Amino acid sequence: MRRKIVAGNWKMNGSTDLVENLVGYVRSEVSSLDNGVEAVIIPPALYVRDVKSLAGDRISVGVQNVACWESGAYTGEVSAVMAKDCGCHYALVGHSERRQLFAETDATVADKVAQLMSQGLNAIVCVGETLAEREAGQAEEIVSAQVRKGLAGVSGDGWQNIVVAYEPVWAIGTGKTATSDDAQAMHRSIRKVLEDMGAPAEEISLLYGGSVKADNAAALFAEPDIDGGLIGGASLVAKDFVSICQAMPAGSES
Ligand code: PGA
């Protein structure tokens, strides 16, 4: 069964104050929801343990990035082993900011996915086209290639730990969201690519990200192939994040 996930990517934002003010509130509000949503908070790595201790069992915690290596002389890096050790269940991989600002490639993404698979952690693998690529009619081709290359090393039970987040680069932090129809069409196409790769495509959760807010989440989540959201800006405001969690329709499977 596909998991219904709302994940909050804090990016390089937050503080001990935000952790204290937001996590307890989200926990108590989300605990009373019966729509089956899994809320995930993904703070900067320094705050993972604090979030984890306030989050309880009802909220999962993740990291925004992991290293391509297991351990060793890689100053500044955080490993999948450490993420697991600190109680994380999720990690983002290949966020467009990592691709654009830190030169991550599909090969890097594949290495990071392999690290996460070796620890049994869930990888939220981010894919998405730029505005120029969309305008050139290449969106599907670009996203398909990112999925194929980033997930090339996954097989067998590993697929159970894969979540794909479609985040059109032009929609991130811009206030522009893909229409529900366009997002659904891309999600359908991603599912087809996964099927072609031999993955149990109908079981894999596909999240939409890019300016998801309290007022557009319900329409996106109502689409049959959109199983949740990856939320940036709105995840820093406790009430907004909770509203997005509430926007998930009830029901066993989308
Ligand atoms: P946004 O960010 O919701 O602020 O657009 C989404 C993301 O980058 O994951």
GROMACS .gro file of C-alpha atoms and ligand atoms in nm, residues 9 11 95 97 167 171-174 209-213 230-234, ligand 1:
model
   28
    9ASN     CA    1   1.197   2.034   0.432
   11LYS     CA    2   1.623   2.377   0.428
   95HIS     CA    3   1.702   1.814  -0.407
   97GLU     CA    4   1.920   2.306  -0.459
  167GLU     CA    5   0.952   1.919  -0.775
  171ALA     CA    6   0.784   2.609  -0.869
  172ILE     CA    7   1.022   2.590  -0.571
  173GLY     CA    8   0.996   2.891  -0.343
  174THR     CA    9   0.840   3.098  -0.622
  209GLY     CA   10   0.672   1.969  -0.418
  210GLY     CA   11   0.697   2.332  -0.518
  211SER     CA   12   0.498   2.606  -0.343
  212VAL     CA   13   0.254   2.364  -0.181
  213LYS     CA   14   0.045   2.568   0.064
  230LEU     CA   15   0.734   1.783  -0.001
  231ILE     CA   16   0.686   2.119   0.163
  232GLY     CA   17   0.947   2.393   0.196
  233GLY     CA   18   0.842   2.740   0.314
  234ALA     CA   19   0.504   2.636   0.455
  255PGA     P1   20   0.870   2.538  -0.134
  255PGA     O1   21   0.994   2.435  -0.138
  255PGA     O2   22   0.753   2.465  -0.076
  255PGA     O3   23   0.918   2.651  -0.048
  255PGA     O4   24   0.846   2.578  -0.276
  255PGA     C1   25   0.975   2.298  -0.170
  255PGA     C2   26   1.107   2.226  -0.166
  255PGA     O5   27   1.209   2.282  -0.209
  255PGA     O6   28   1.117   2.111  -0.119
   0.00000   0.00000   0.00000
